[in-house]
Amino acid sequence: MSLRELPPRQRLDPRHWRRWRYVPLVVLVVIALIAAVVGNVVAHRQDAAAAKAARPAPVSSSVSKSTGESSALPTLCHRSIKAPAQQPWLGTPDARARAEAVWTAHQPDLTQPYVAEKDGWYDWGDVQAANFSQALGRRYLTTAEATRWHDHFAALRDSLSALKIPLVIVITPAKWDVYPEKLPDWAQAIRGSGPLDQLLAGYPDLPIVDLRNPLRKASEEHQTYSKTNSHWTDYGAWVGWKSIAACIDATLPATGGLSAPTIDGVSVTADHNEFAPYGIADAAPNWTVPDYATPLRPVVVTDHTGAMSTVSGDTPTDLLSLPAETRTESSQTDHTALFVRDSYGNALSIPLQQSFAQTWQVRHNLDSTPDTQPDIPALAREYHPDVVILQITERHLNFVPAS
């Protein structure tokens, strides 16, 4: 017998090998089937998650939350605003398609950078942060976008809380959200809730001050916005600060004692016409200015160049001078504030600087690239303010923070 041959009893029957030769193939087929099933389940879940994230964030019939354990601020800071009667853009795909058809049919009305509204009122079209689409609710926040805004604000709130510095978020209303009745008739028919409504309804844990209610009520007596400017007037800003100060006073006792300077009337001056370059003229002056009962205190301003000047108390700190520091001797309180803002902060700076002994004002740059945006917690560690006020123009909610 050869040394390479097995004894007869140890030799394997070839039929035995034939019986098992398909086992590896069967195993591979089973593994492939399992992988396919798992892949389909994962893909289905991913598609479902993506579809959910792409859906509009919801709103309720009353888009501001009342006070409660889950609310960051009391009702005083965001009294309920009745949502539009219809929600064409937040509804079914068919409803959005019908609203979009109306929008498309009126494109001839939207060929200019501005939109002509009722009674000689004008506002920006979509050239400015999808402004007019936001006015109608056509530009809404998806669930994913609303979550990103929430996470951005919550992270800032928590970082400042660790420093024992409170955060107040002021979403300055767009002109169309205080004067919705001035929108064209065709636009009224497809107007629904926009990003601010979605944030207020979905995230009561955020310290957002909603100024629409007081501005609308004040507008019944005096205009708080101008016909030919998208910003609030000096009087509108005074109304806004009156509500912000009351909110801070009620919510944050350590930074209390704030109020708006007393006024004894309202004057009307020449308008700040944003649309004059497009041939739009003012029919009559309609820029409202508070008549202060006593002269405002002078303010010492140090602008971004380091230049120091003393200005009258009714002089706004302009966006183009930021970053800037202000000091007001014998101010209403001895508190200090880090004021992170945009152009709506110009008029707001007048009453705000009368309330705080010192402010540091920087531009939020949410409408620019992330590398230009300030590190707010780092600034808070540097300046140690009593409060951080983050003021954001409503239309800037179009610029959703990166995830």
PDB file of C-alpha atoms in Angstrom, residues 124-321:
ATOM      1  CA  TRP A 124     -39.121  93.898  -0.092  1.00  0.00           C
ATOM      2  CA  GLY A 125     -39.731  90.975  -2.386  1.00  0.00           C
ATOM      3  CA  ASP A 126     -37.767  87.765  -2.186  1.00  0.00           C
ATOM      4  CA  VAL A 127     -34.524  89.566  -3.030  1.00  0.00           C
ATOM      5  CA  GLN A 128     -34.190  90.154   0.731  1.00  0.00           C
ATOM      6  CA  ALA A 129     -34.035  86.788   2.536  1.00  0.00           C
ATOM      7  CA  ALA A 130     -37.113  85.378   0.772  1.00  0.00           C
ATOM      8  CA  ASN A 131     -38.985  88.199   2.504  1.00  0.00           C
ATOM      9  CA  PHE A 132     -42.250  88.078   0.582  1.00  0.00           C
ATOM     10  CA  SER A 133     -42.363  84.273   0.551  1.00  0.00           C
ATOM     11  CA  GLN A 134     -42.015  84.422   4.335  1.00  0.00           C
ATOM     12  CA  ALA A 135     -44.800  86.997   4.502  1.00  0.00           C
ATOM     13  CA  LEU A 136     -47.180  84.462   2.962  1.00  0.00           C
ATOM     14  CA  GLY A 137     -45.820  81.356   4.665  1.00  0.00           C
ATOM     15  CA  ARG A 138     -44.525  80.044   1.347  1.00  0.00           C
ATOM     16  CA  ARG A 139     -41.069  80.011   2.901  1.00  0.00           C
ATOM     17  CA  TYR A 140     -41.643  77.909   5.990  1.00  0.00           C
ATOM     18  CA  LEU A 141     -39.344  75.853   8.204  1.00  0.00           C
ATOM     19  CA  THR A 142     -39.139  72.139   7.657  1.00  0.00           C
ATOM     20  CA  THR A 143     -39.049  69.931  10.729  1.00  0.00           C
ATOM     21  CA  ALA A 144     -35.288  69.566  10.282  1.00  0.00           C
ATOM     22  CA  GLU A 145     -34.781  73.332   9.948  1.00  0.00           C
ATOM     23  CA  ALA A 146     -36.906  74.103  13.006  1.00  0.00           C
ATOM     24  CA  THR A 147     -34.877  71.561  14.968  1.00  0.00           C
ATOM     25  CA  ARG A 148     -31.627  73.196  13.873  1.00  0.00           C
ATOM     26  CA  TRP A 149     -32.853  76.624  15.013  1.00  0.00           C
ATOM     27  CA  HIS A 150     -33.914  75.146  18.330  1.00  0.00           C
ATOM     28  CA  ASP A 151     -30.599  73.384  18.854  1.00  0.00           C
ATOM     29  CA  HIS A 152     -28.691  76.564  17.950  1.00  0.00           C
ATOM     30  CA  PHE A 153     -30.641  78.706  20.427  1.00  0.00           C
ATOM     31  CA  ALA A 154     -30.669  76.027  23.134  1.00  0.00           C
ATOM     32  CA  ALA A 155     -26.902  75.522  22.914  1.00  0.00           C
ATOM     33  CA  LEU A 156     -26.355  79.269  23.279  1.00  0.00           C
ATOM     34  CA  ARG A 157     -28.799  79.465  26.186  1.00  0.00           C
ATOM     35  CA  ASP A 158     -27.104  76.572  27.978  1.00  0.00           C
ATOM     36  CA  SER A 159     -23.580  77.927  27.389  1.00  0.00           C
ATOM     37  CA  LEU A 160     -24.568  81.272  28.881  1.00  0.00           C
ATOM     38  CA  SER A 161     -26.448  79.600  31.716  1.00  0.00           C
ATOM     39  CA  ALA A 162     -23.222  77.858  32.697  1.00  0.00           C
ATOM     40  CA  LEU A 163     -21.768  81.355  33.089  1.00  0.00           C
ATOM     41  CA  LYS A 164     -24.855  82.399  35.088  1.00  0.00           C
ATOM     42  CA  ILE A 165     -25.786  84.916  32.382  1.00  0.00           C
ATOM     43  CA  PRO A 166     -29.389  84.910  31.119  1.00  0.00           C
ATOM     44  CA  LEU A 167     -30.262  85.003  27.410  1.00  0.00           C
ATOM     45  CA  VAL A 168     -33.194  86.897  25.915  1.00  0.00           C
ATOM     46  CA  ILE A 169     -33.986  86.274  22.238  1.00  0.00           C
ATOM     47  CA  VAL A 170     -35.864  89.066  20.475  1.00  0.00           C
ATOM     48  CA  ILE A 171     -37.236  88.172  17.050  1.00  0.00           C
ATOM     49  CA  THR A 172     -38.021  91.635  15.709  1.00  0.00           C
ATOM     50  CA  PRO A 173     -41.221  91.320  13.680  1.00  0.00           C
ATOM     51  CA  ALA A 174     -41.169  91.937   9.971  1.00  0.00           C
ATOM     52  CA  LYS A 175     -43.369  94.749   8.736  1.00  0.00           C
ATOM     53  CA  TRP A 176     -45.781  92.272   7.141  1.00  0.00           C
ATOM     54  CA  ASP A 177     -46.269  90.458  10.455  1.00  0.00           C
ATOM     55  CA  VAL A 178     -47.435  93.638  12.177  1.00  0.00           C
ATOM     56  CA  TYR A 179     -49.425  94.959   9.205  1.00  0.00           C
ATOM     57  CA  PRO A 180     -50.638  91.776   7.454  1.00  0.00           C
ATOM     58  CA  GLU A 181     -53.719  93.648   6.266  1.00  0.00           C
ATOM     59  CA  LYS A 182     -51.511  95.720   3.936  1.00  0.00           C
ATOM     60  CA  LEU A 183     -50.560  92.686   1.841  1.00  0.00           C
ATOM     61  CA  PRO A 184     -52.153  92.606  -1.639  1.00  0.00           C
ATOM     62  CA  ASP A 185     -55.561  90.932  -1.873  1.00  0.00           C
ATOM     63  CA  TRP A 186     -54.236  88.023  -3.948  1.00  0.00           C
ATOM     64  CA  ALA A 187     -51.558  87.402  -1.314  1.00  0.00           C
ATOM     65  CA  GLN A 188     -54.118  87.459   1.505  1.00  0.00           C
ATOM     66  CA  ALA A 189     -55.852  84.496  -0.126  1.00  0.00           C
ATOM     67  CA  ILE A 190     -52.781  82.264   0.270  1.00  0.00           C
ATOM     68  CA  ARG A 191     -51.265  83.668   3.469  1.00  0.00           C
ATOM     69  CA  GLY A 192     -50.343  81.177   6.178  1.00  0.00           C
ATOM     70  CA  SER A 193     -48.000  80.945   9.151  1.00  0.00           C
ATOM     71  CA  GLY A 194     -44.257  81.414   8.734  1.00  0.00           C
ATOM     72  CA  PRO A 195     -41.054  80.485  10.579  1.00  0.00           C
ATOM     73  CA  LEU A 196     -41.634  82.607  13.708  1.00  0.00           C
ATOM     74  CA  ASP A 197     -45.029  80.996  14.281  1.00  0.00           C
ATOM     75  CA  GLN A 198     -43.450  77.569  13.897  1.00  0.00           C
ATOM     76  CA  LEU A 199     -40.670  78.260  16.417  1.00  0.00           C
ATOM     77  CA  LEU A 200     -43.010  79.759  19.005  1.00  0.00           C
ATOM     78  CA  ALA A 201     -45.505  76.915  18.705  1.00  0.00           C
ATOM     79  CA  GLY A 202     -42.934  74.147  18.704  1.00  0.00           C
ATOM     80  CA  TYR A 203     -40.358  75.275  21.263  1.00  0.00           C
ATOM     81  CA  PRO A 204     -41.769  77.013  24.356  1.00  0.00           C
ATOM     82  CA  ASP A 205     -38.511  76.198  26.170  1.00  0.00           C
ATOM     83  CA  LEU A 206     -36.716  78.928  24.221  1.00  0.00           C
ATOM     84  CA  PRO A 207     -36.599  82.455  25.755  1.00  0.00           C
ATOM     85  CA  ILE A 208     -38.107  84.160  22.692  1.00  0.00           C
ATOM     86  CA  VAL A 209     -39.898  87.486  23.127  1.00  0.00           C
ATOM     87  CA  ASP A 210     -42.764  87.944  20.648  1.00  0.00           C
ATOM     88  CA  LEU A 211     -43.411  91.644  20.028  1.00  0.00           C
ATOM     89  CA  ARG A 212     -46.151  91.388  17.406  1.00  0.00           C
ATOM     90  CA  ASN A 213     -49.074  91.812  19.770  1.00  0.00           C
ATOM     91  CA  PRO A 214     -47.866  95.084  21.411  1.00  0.00           C
ATOM     92  CA  LEU A 215     -46.750  96.486  18.053  1.00  0.00           C
ATOM     93  CA  ARG A 216     -50.107  95.732  16.463  1.00  0.00           C
ATOM     94  CA  LYS A 217     -51.980  97.301  19.356  1.00  0.00           C
ATOM     95  CA  ALA A 218     -49.772 100.408  19.355  1.00  0.00           C
ATOM     96  CA  SER A 219     -50.293 100.709  15.587  1.00  0.00           C
ATOM     97  CA  GLU A 220     -53.958 101.382  16.170  1.00  0.00           C
ATOM     98  CA  GLU A 221     -52.947 104.835  17.453  1.00  0.00           C
ATOM     99  CA  HIS A 222     -49.602 105.549  15.781  1.00  0.00           C
ATOM    100  CA  GLN A 223     -47.733 103.760  13.012  1.00  0.00           C
ATOM    101  CA  THR A 224     -44.946 101.556  14.282  1.00  0.00           C
ATOM    102  CA  TYR A 225     -43.577 100.942  10.779  1.00  0.00           C
ATOM    103  CA  SER A 226     -43.226 103.233   7.787  1.00  0.00           C
ATOM    104  CA  LYS A 227     -44.917 102.867   4.411  1.00  0.00           C
ATOM    105  CA  THR A 228     -41.608 102.958   2.541  1.00  0.00           C
ATOM    106  CA  ASN A 229     -39.177 101.257   4.914  1.00  0.00           C
ATOM    107  CA  SER A 230     -39.048  97.645   6.080  1.00  0.00           C
ATOM    108  CA  HIS A 231     -37.710  98.576   9.543  1.00  0.00           C
ATOM    109  CA  TRP A 232     -39.717  99.648  12.521  1.00  0.00           C
ATOM    110  CA  THR A 233     -39.753 103.372  13.204  1.00  0.00           C
ATOM    111  CA  ASP A 234     -38.164 105.005  16.249  1.00  0.00           C
ATOM    112  CA  TYR A 235     -41.577 104.859  17.886  1.00  0.00           C
ATOM    113  CA  GLY A 236     -41.967 101.199  16.922  1.00  0.00           C
ATOM    114  CA  ALA A 237     -38.602 100.452  18.529  1.00  0.00           C
ATOM    115  CA  TRP A 238     -39.699 102.317  21.678  1.00  0.00           C
ATOM    116  CA  VAL A 239     -42.841 100.140  21.826  1.00  0.00           C
ATOM    117  CA  GLY A 240     -40.645  97.102  21.327  1.00  0.00           C
ATOM    118  CA  TRP A 241     -38.226  98.058  24.107  1.00  0.00           C
ATOM    119  CA  LYS A 242     -41.096  98.787  26.467  1.00  0.00           C
ATOM    120  CA  SER A 243     -42.239  95.166  26.068  1.00  0.00           C
ATOM    121  CA  ILE A 244     -38.721  93.707  26.172  1.00  0.00           C
ATOM    122  CA  ALA A 245     -37.880  95.638  29.339  1.00  0.00           C
ATOM    123  CA  ALA A 246     -41.119  94.525  31.003  1.00  0.00           C
ATOM    124  CA  CYS A 247     -40.337  90.918  30.079  1.00  0.00           C
ATOM    125  CA  ILE A 248     -36.805  91.092  31.471  1.00  0.00           C
ATOM    126  CA  ASP A 249     -38.061  92.864  34.593  1.00  0.00           C
ATOM    127  CA  ALA A 250     -40.650  90.136  35.227  1.00  0.00           C
ATOM    128  CA  THR A 251     -38.407  87.204  34.349  1.00  0.00           C
ATOM    129  CA  LEU A 252     -34.955  88.125  35.592  1.00  0.00           C
ATOM    130  CA  PRO A 253     -35.147  89.933  38.953  1.00  0.00           C
ATOM    131  CA  ALA A 254     -31.373  90.396  39.084  1.00  0.00           C
ATOM    132  CA  THR A 255     -31.516  92.496  35.922  1.00  0.00           C
ATOM    133  CA  GLY A 256     -34.816  94.166  36.746  1.00  0.00           C
ATOM    134  CA  GLY A 257     -35.661  97.828  37.010  1.00  0.00           C
ATOM    135  CA  LEU A 258     -35.720  98.275  33.240  1.00  0.00           C
ATOM    136  CA  SER A 259     -38.397 100.294  31.444  1.00  0.00           C
ATOM    137  CA  ALA A 260     -38.774 102.487  28.409  1.00  0.00           C
ATOM    138  CA  PRO A 261     -38.173 106.233  28.869  1.00  0.00           C
ATOM    139  CA  THR A 262     -41.413 108.108  29.405  1.00  0.00           C
ATOM    140  CA  ILE A 263     -42.927 109.823  26.367  1.00  0.00           C
ATOM    141  CA  ASP A 264     -45.698 112.378  26.145  1.00  0.00           C
ATOM    142  CA  GLY A 265     -46.539 112.054  22.482  1.00  0.00           C
ATOM    143  CA  VAL A 266     -45.414 110.980  19.008  1.00  0.00           C
ATOM    144  CA  SER A 267     -44.194 113.167  16.163  1.00  0.00           C
ATOM    145  CA  VAL A 268     -44.086 112.397  12.454  1.00  0.00           C
ATOM    146  CA  THR A 269     -40.973 113.271  10.472  1.00  0.00           C
ATOM    147  CA  ALA A 270     -39.586 112.838   6.975  1.00  0.00           C
ATOM    148  CA  ASP A 271     -39.439 109.200   6.000  1.00  0.00           C
ATOM    149  CA  HIS A 272     -36.376 106.993   5.669  1.00  0.00           C
ATOM    150  CA  ASN A 273     -37.327 105.746   2.220  1.00  0.00           C
ATOM    151  CA  GLU A 274     -35.601 102.471   1.313  1.00  0.00           C
ATOM    152  CA  PHE A 275     -37.317 102.323  -2.047  1.00  0.00           C
ATOM    153  CA  ALA A 276     -36.475 105.787  -3.390  1.00  0.00           C
ATOM    154  CA  PRO A 277     -33.763 104.293  -5.683  1.00  0.00           C
ATOM    155  CA  TYR A 278     -36.569 102.455  -7.487  1.00  0.00           C
ATOM    156  CA  GLY A 279     -38.596 105.600  -8.094  1.00  0.00           C
ATOM    157  CA  ILE A 280     -40.936 105.190  -5.118  1.00  0.00           C
ATOM    158  CA  ALA A 281     -41.773 108.543  -3.519  1.00  0.00           C
ATOM    159  CA  ASP A 282     -43.315 109.284  -0.128  1.00  0.00           C
ATOM    160  CA  ALA A 283     -46.779 110.726  -0.394  1.00  0.00           C
ATOM    161  CA  ALA A 284     -46.306 112.344   3.015  1.00  0.00           C
ATOM    162  CA  PRO A 285     -43.939 111.991   5.990  1.00  0.00           C
ATOM    163  CA  ASN A 286     -44.864 108.952   8.064  1.00  0.00           C
ATOM    164  CA  TRP A 287     -41.813 108.089  10.188  1.00  0.00           C
ATOM    165  CA  THR A 288     -42.957 108.155  13.812  1.00  0.00           C
ATOM    166  CA  VAL A 289     -40.646 109.364  16.591  1.00  0.00           C
ATOM    167  CA  PRO A 290     -41.323 109.382  20.367  1.00  0.00           C
ATOM    168  CA  ASP A 291     -41.567 112.741  22.096  1.00  0.00           C
ATOM    169  CA  TYR A 292     -39.607 112.044  25.256  1.00  0.00           C
ATOM    170  CA  ALA A 293     -40.959 113.668  28.390  1.00  0.00           C
ATOM    171  CA  THR A 294     -37.435 114.585  29.526  1.00  0.00           C
ATOM    172  CA  PRO A 295     -34.228 114.835  27.494  1.00  0.00           C
ATOM    173  CA  LEU A 296     -32.371 111.565  27.097  1.00  0.00           C
ATOM    174  CA  ARG A 297     -28.974 111.185  28.733  1.00  0.00           C
ATOM    175  CA  PRO A 298     -25.888 111.622  26.553  1.00  0.00           C
ATOM    176  CA  VAL A 299     -24.120 108.425  25.483  1.00  0.00           C
ATOM    177  CA  VAL A 300     -20.375 107.872  25.110  1.00  0.00           C
ATOM    178  CA  VAL A 301     -19.784 105.611  22.102  1.00  0.00           C
ATOM    179  CA  THR A 302     -16.569 103.809  21.172  1.00  0.00           C
ATOM    180  CA  ASP A 303     -16.934 102.469  17.639  1.00  0.00           C
ATOM    181  CA  HIS A 304     -15.133  99.695  15.757  1.00  0.00           C
ATOM    182  CA  THR A 305     -12.199 101.980  14.933  1.00  0.00           C
ATOM    183  CA  GLY A 306     -11.625 102.819  18.583  1.00  0.00           C
ATOM    184  CA  ALA A 307     -12.866 106.375  18.077  1.00  0.00           C
ATOM    185  CA  MET A 308     -14.740 107.747  21.084  1.00  0.00           C
ATOM    186  CA  SER A 309     -17.502 110.344  20.889  1.00  0.00           C
ATOM    187  CA  THR A 310     -20.290 111.666  23.053  1.00  0.00           C
ATOM    188  CA  VAL A 311     -23.658 111.797  21.307  1.00  0.00           C
ATOM    189  CA  SER A 312     -27.124 112.893  22.311  1.00  0.00           C
ATOM    190  CA  GLY A 313     -29.292 110.173  23.799  1.00  0.00           C
ATOM    191  CA  ASP A 314     -31.625 110.069  20.793  1.00  0.00           C
ATOM    192  CA  THR A 315     -28.767 109.136  18.437  1.00  0.00           C
ATOM    193  CA  PRO A 316     -28.887 105.484  17.352  1.00  0.00           C
ATOM    194  CA  THR A 317     -25.788 103.310  17.348  1.00  0.00           C
ATOM    195  CA  ASP A 318     -25.574 102.374  13.692  1.00  0.00           C
ATOM    196  CA  LEU A 319     -24.939  98.855  12.479  1.00  0.00           C
ATOM    197  CA  LEU A 320     -21.980 100.064  10.425  1.00  0.00           C
ATOM    198  CA  SER A 321     -20.181 101.281  13.566  1.00  0.00           C
TER     199      SER A 321
END
